[in-house]
Amino acid sequence: MSFRLSQRDKDIIAFINQFRAVDRDSLVDLFFKQLKSPVNACNSVMVRLYRLGLIERTQQYSPTVYLPVDAKIKKNSQKILHFLSILDVYKQMCTYSIPKQVIVEDKPTGRKGGIEPDLFCIFKGSPFWIEIQRNQYSEQKTQDKIHLYEEFFFSDEWKTLHWQPEDRAAIFPSVMVITPVRYAVTSEHIRIIQVSSIHELMEKYKGPVKQQKESRIKNNSSNGIKINLT
């Protein structure tokens, strides 16, 4: 059977292959939002791609979750929730800036026992290795994970990773731990950021700017009318 795929079809398949598990609503937001009936359009496309054997799906979740054809995870696996949490972080980033060089379940050391961040990306010009913790861990386990990052830092192997800039010195990514719990972990060598979400991260970054802006608004108030300077 011959068939022709649109560029959007190809992009959707590639996106599912990259993130391993993608729910229908995320596909609507990322690929169909501009259409008049985005949900119906998405459903139609995904049914067609599924029937063509180009994607897999599981209806264990609502809405439907789509998987790569060669997915090595069972359709009722808890691993699907792990991949959906990675996707959620990516989507949060997209509301501020589209991440670049995205790698799901990055393995930069190339060997077992090294660091295995859930996500690598360059976000707003800065590289991040992101650890997403859906469950609470012991502080010792979290500190052990940080020690692995420090070991990689001292190896200097990171300086040759393919995404490193060619025109300036190599950069060791910040390690972002997305967690509802704050851990007493430290490092004298790498930057560690603990936040509950990307939204919290962005609030922290814009904090000083916001305070300056509010101060300017207050100083320019007259007769109860606030002048919003941008």
One Martini backbone bead per residue (centre of mass of N, CA, C, O) as a GRO file, in nm:
protein
  230
    1MET     BB    1   0.095   0.037   0.024
    2SER     BB    2   0.043   0.365  -0.064
    3PHE     BB    3   0.174   0.670   0.090
    4ARG     BB    4   0.141   1.008   0.217
    5LEU     BB    5   0.330   1.225   0.407
    6SER     BB    6   0.330   1.476   0.597
    7GLN     BB    7   0.514   1.686   0.781
    8ARG     BB    8   0.342   1.651   1.033
    9ASP     BB    9   0.352   1.349   1.047
   10LYS     BB   10   0.661   1.330   1.079
   11ASP     BB   11   0.679   1.506   1.336
   12ILE     BB   12   0.506   1.327   1.517
   13ILE     BB   13   0.670   1.067   1.498
   14ALA     BB   14   0.936   1.191   1.600
   15PHE     BB   15   0.825   1.285   1.874
   16ILE     BB   16   0.745   1.006   1.981
   17ASN     BB   17   1.028   0.882   1.956
   18GLN     BB   18   1.163   1.087   2.154
   19PHE     BB   19   0.940   1.063   2.414
   20ARG     BB   20   0.777   0.760   2.392
   21ALA     BB   21   0.531   0.938   2.535
   22VAL     BB   22   0.210   1.067   2.405
   23ASP     BB   23  -0.047   1.264   2.449
   24ARG     BB   24  -0.314   1.396   2.291
   25ASP     BB   25  -0.312   1.687   2.420
   26SER     BB   26  -0.020   1.750   2.341
   27LEU     BB   27  -0.062   1.731   2.037
   28VAL     BB   28  -0.263   1.957   2.020
   29ASP     BB   29  -0.077   2.185   2.130
   30LEU     BB   30   0.175   2.131   1.919
   31PHE     BB   31  -0.004   2.071   1.619
   32PHE     BB   32  -0.341   2.192   1.642
   33LYS     BB   33  -0.418   2.473   1.778
   34GLN     BB   34  -0.478   2.649   1.503
   35LEU     BB   35  -0.732   2.505   1.466
   36LYS     BB   36  -1.072   2.481   1.478
   37SER     BB   37  -1.056   2.143   1.540
   38PRO     BB   38  -0.811   2.005   1.710
   39VAL     BB   39  -0.915   1.733   1.825
   40ASN     BB   40  -1.033   1.611   1.566
   41ALA     BB   41  -0.775   1.632   1.397
   42CYS     BB   42  -0.599   1.457   1.578
   43ASN     BB   43  -0.765   1.199   1.578
   44SER     BB   44  -0.753   1.151   1.273
   45VAL     BB   45  -0.444   1.130   1.243
   46MET     BB   46  -0.388   0.905   1.459
   47VAL     BB   47  -0.560   0.685   1.331
   48ARG     BB   48  -0.407   0.674   1.065
   49LEU     BB   49  -0.120   0.611   1.179
   50TYR     BB   50  -0.207   0.352   1.323
   51ARG     BB   51  -0.320   0.197   1.069
   52LEU     BB   52  -0.031   0.220   0.926
   53GLY     BB   53   0.192   0.140   1.154
   54LEU     BB   54   0.358   0.413   1.284
   55ILE     BB   55   0.206   0.363   1.556
   56GLU     BB   56   0.127   0.344   1.890
   57ARG     BB   57  -0.112   0.244   2.155
   58THR     BB   58  -0.283   0.346   2.468
   59GLN     BB   59  -0.599   0.294   2.668
   60GLN     BB   60  -0.511   0.316   2.980
   61TYR     BB   61  -0.547   0.613   2.908
   62SER     BB   62  -0.679   0.952   2.974
   63PRO     BB   63  -0.590   1.010   2.718
   64THR     BB   64  -0.439   0.888   2.473
   65VAL     BB   65  -0.137   0.702   2.423
   66TYR     BB   66   0.162   0.736   2.237
   67LEU     BB   67   0.385   0.514   2.056
   68PRO     BB   68   0.624   0.352   1.940
   69VAL     BB   69   0.656   0.079   1.750
   70ASP     BB   70   0.938  -0.009   1.922
   71ALA     BB   71   0.837  -0.034   2.197
   72LYS     BB   72   0.975  -0.153   2.526
   73ILE     BB   73   0.696  -0.095   2.655
   74LYS     BB   74   0.433  -0.144   2.823
   75LYS     BB   75   0.097  -0.034   2.810
   76ASN     BB   76   0.101  -0.057   3.157
   77SER     BB   77   0.340   0.106   3.229
   78GLN     BB   78   0.501   0.325   3.454
   79LYS     BB   79   0.694   0.450   3.240
   80ILE     BB   80   0.490   0.636   3.107
   81LEU     BB   81   0.479   0.847   3.337
   82HIS     BB   82   0.770   0.930   3.306
   83PHE     BB   83   0.751   1.041   3.013
   84LEU     BB   84   0.521   1.245   3.075
   85SER     BB   85   0.693   1.418   3.271
   86ILE     BB   86   0.895   1.507   3.059
   87LEU     BB   87   0.691   1.639   2.870
   88ASP     BB   88   0.589   1.850   3.072
   89VAL     BB   89   0.854   2.004   3.096
   90TYR     BB   90   0.876   2.080   2.802
   91LYS     BB   91   0.607   2.238   2.783
   92GLN     BB   92   0.681   2.451   2.989
   93MET     BB   93   0.917   2.566   2.827
   94CYS     BB   94   0.750   2.647   2.567
   95THR     BB   95   0.608   2.898   2.713
   96TYR     BB   96   0.900   3.057   2.688
   97SER     BB   97   1.097   2.843   2.525
   98ILE     BB   98   1.248   2.665   2.286
   99PRO     BB   99   1.414   2.397   2.309
  100LYS     BB  100   1.740   2.264   2.263
  101GLN     BB  101   1.891   1.972   2.221
  102VAL     BB  102   1.700   1.731   2.277
  103ILE     BB  103   1.732   1.473   2.544
  104VAL     BB  104   1.610   1.169   2.622
  105GLU     BB  105   1.775   1.002   2.831
  106ASP     BB  106   2.060   1.077   2.892
  107LYS     BB  107   2.411   0.939   2.803
  108PRO     BB  108   2.709   1.093   2.818
  109THR     BB  109   2.913   0.855   2.901
  110GLY     BB  110   2.829   0.564   2.764
  111ARG     BB  111   2.786   0.426   3.053
  112LYS     BB  112   2.742   0.234   3.309
  113GLY     BB  113   2.696   0.435   3.606
  114GLY     BB  114   2.631   0.697   3.509
  115ILE     BB  115   2.484   0.954   3.405
  116GLU     BB  116   2.097   0.984   3.381
  117PRO     BB  117   1.923   1.199   3.263
  118ASP     BB  118   1.603   1.273   3.163
  119LEU     BB  119   1.717   1.562   3.057
  120PHE     BB  120   1.830   1.748   2.774
  121CYS     BB  121   1.901   2.108   2.736
  122ILE     BB  122   1.859   2.422   2.572
  123PHE     BB  123   1.764   2.702   2.781
  124LYS     BB  124   1.790   3.015   2.723
  125GLY     BB  125   2.115   2.944   2.651
  126SER     BB  126   2.115   2.699   2.862
  127PRO     BB  127   2.244   2.419   3.003
  128PHE     BB  128   2.065   2.107   3.093
  129TRP     BB  129   2.027   1.878   3.358
  130ILE     BB  130   1.740   1.666   3.422
  131GLU     BB  131   1.572   1.581   3.725
  132ILE     BB  132   1.286   1.372   3.778
  133GLN     BB  133   1.088   1.363   4.082
  134ARG     BB  134   0.802   1.184   4.172
  135ASN     BB  135   0.960   1.088   4.418
  136GLN     BB  136   1.086   1.026   4.726
  137TYR     BB  137   1.412   1.068   4.849
  138SER     BB  138   1.699   1.039   4.975
  139GLU     BB  139   1.962   1.238   5.040
  140GLN     BB  140   2.181   1.032   4.973
  141LYS     BB  141   2.084   0.957   4.689
  142THR     BB  142   2.101   1.245   4.580
  143GLN     BB  143   2.403   1.293   4.644
  144ASP     BB  144   2.509   1.058   4.472
  145LYS     BB  145   2.417   1.184   4.209
  146ILE     BB  146   2.595   1.436   4.232
  147HIS     BB  147   2.866   1.283   4.234
  148LEU     BB  148   2.844   1.187   3.941
  149TYR     BB  149   2.863   1.472   3.822
  150GLU     BB  150   3.140   1.536   3.939
  151GLU     BB  151   3.295   1.312   3.800
  152PHE     BB  152   3.233   1.419   3.515
  153PHE     BB  153   3.362   1.694   3.550
  154PHE     BB  154   3.662   1.575   3.603
  155SER     BB  155   3.690   1.421   3.319
  156ASP     BB  156   3.626   1.622   3.058
  157GLU     BB  157   3.421   1.483   2.853
  158TRP     BB  158   3.206   1.717   2.822
  159LYS     BB  159   3.376   1.900   2.618
  160THR     BB  160   3.289   1.690   2.358
  161LEU     BB  161   3.012   1.741   2.319
  162HIS     BB  162   2.810   1.810   2.047
  163TRP     BB  163   2.674   2.088   2.182
  164GLN     BB  164   2.914   2.237   2.199
  165PRO     BB  165   3.074   2.513   2.151
  166GLU     BB  166   3.307   2.627   1.899
  167ASP     BB  167   3.365   2.955   1.990
  168ARG     BB  168   3.392   2.843   2.294
  169ALA     BB  169   3.384   2.749   2.592
  170ALA     BB  170   3.299   2.504   2.774
  171ILE     BB  171   2.989   2.373   2.926
  172PHE     BB  172   2.851   2.301   3.230
  173PRO     BB  173   2.571   2.197   3.328
  174SER     BB  174   2.303   2.238   3.490
  175VAL     BB  175   2.140   2.093   3.775
  176MET     BB  176   1.805   1.991   3.759
  177VAL     BB  177   1.568   1.951   4.024
  178ILE     BB  178   1.252   1.808   4.004
  179THR     BB  179   1.080   1.883   4.312
  180PRO     BB  180   0.874   1.885   4.605
  181VAL     BB  181   1.155   1.848   4.739
  182ARG     BB  182   1.409   1.950   4.959
  183TYR     BB  183   1.758   1.913   4.942
  184ALA     BB  184   2.073   1.871   5.124
  185VAL     BB  185   2.249   1.959   4.860
  186THR     BB  186   2.593   1.977   4.739
  187SER     BB  187   2.836   2.192   4.549
  188GLU     BB  188   3.162   2.321   4.442
  189HIS     BB  189   3.135   2.259   4.103
  190ILE     BB  190   2.821   2.264   4.066
  191ARG     BB  191   2.505   2.348   3.952
  192ILE     BB  192   2.215   2.361   4.167
  193ILE     BB  193   1.861   2.308   4.100
  194GLN     BB  194   1.559   2.355   4.297
  195VAL     BB  195   1.237   2.260   4.171
  196SER     BB  196   0.889   2.202   4.095
  197SER     BB  197   0.922   2.384   3.829
  198ILE     BB  198   0.949   2.588   3.561
  199HIS     BB  199   0.780   2.814   3.676
  200GLU     BB  200   0.957   2.856   3.925
  201LEU     BB  201   1.214   2.922   3.777
  202MET     BB  202   1.103   3.181   3.633
  203GLU     BB  203   1.032   3.334   3.890
  204LYS     BB  204   1.322   3.352   3.995
  205TYR     BB  205   1.446   3.506   3.752
  206LYS     BB  206   1.226   3.752   3.758
  207GLY     BB  207   1.231   3.877   4.037
  208PRO     BB  208   1.428   4.127   4.019
  209VAL     BB  209   1.280   4.256   3.778
  210LYS     BB  210   1.003   4.281   3.912
  211GLN     BB  211   1.094   4.465   4.145
  212GLN     BB  212   1.192   4.697   3.971
  213LYS     BB  213   0.924   4.746   3.827
  214GLU     BB  214   0.751   4.804   4.081
  215SER     BB  215   0.920   5.048   4.170
  216ARG     BB  216   0.866   5.219   3.915
  217ILE     BB  217   0.561   5.228   3.942
  218LYS     BB  218   0.549   5.364   4.220
  219ASN     BB  219   0.726   5.623   4.140
  220ASN     BB  220   0.492   5.677   3.891
  221SER     BB  221   0.268   5.769   4.072
  222SER     BB  222  -0.063   5.935   4.014
  223ASN     BB  223  -0.359   5.973   4.154
  224GLY     BB  224  -0.368   5.640   4.167
  225ILE     BB  225  -0.203   5.606   3.899
  226LYS     BB  226  -0.042   5.348   3.732
  227ILE     BB  227   0.265   5.323   3.566
  228ASN     BB  228   0.346   5.093   3.312
  229LEU     BB  229   0.666   5.000   3.268
  230THR     BB  230   0.850   4.843   2.968
   0.00000   0.00000   0.00000
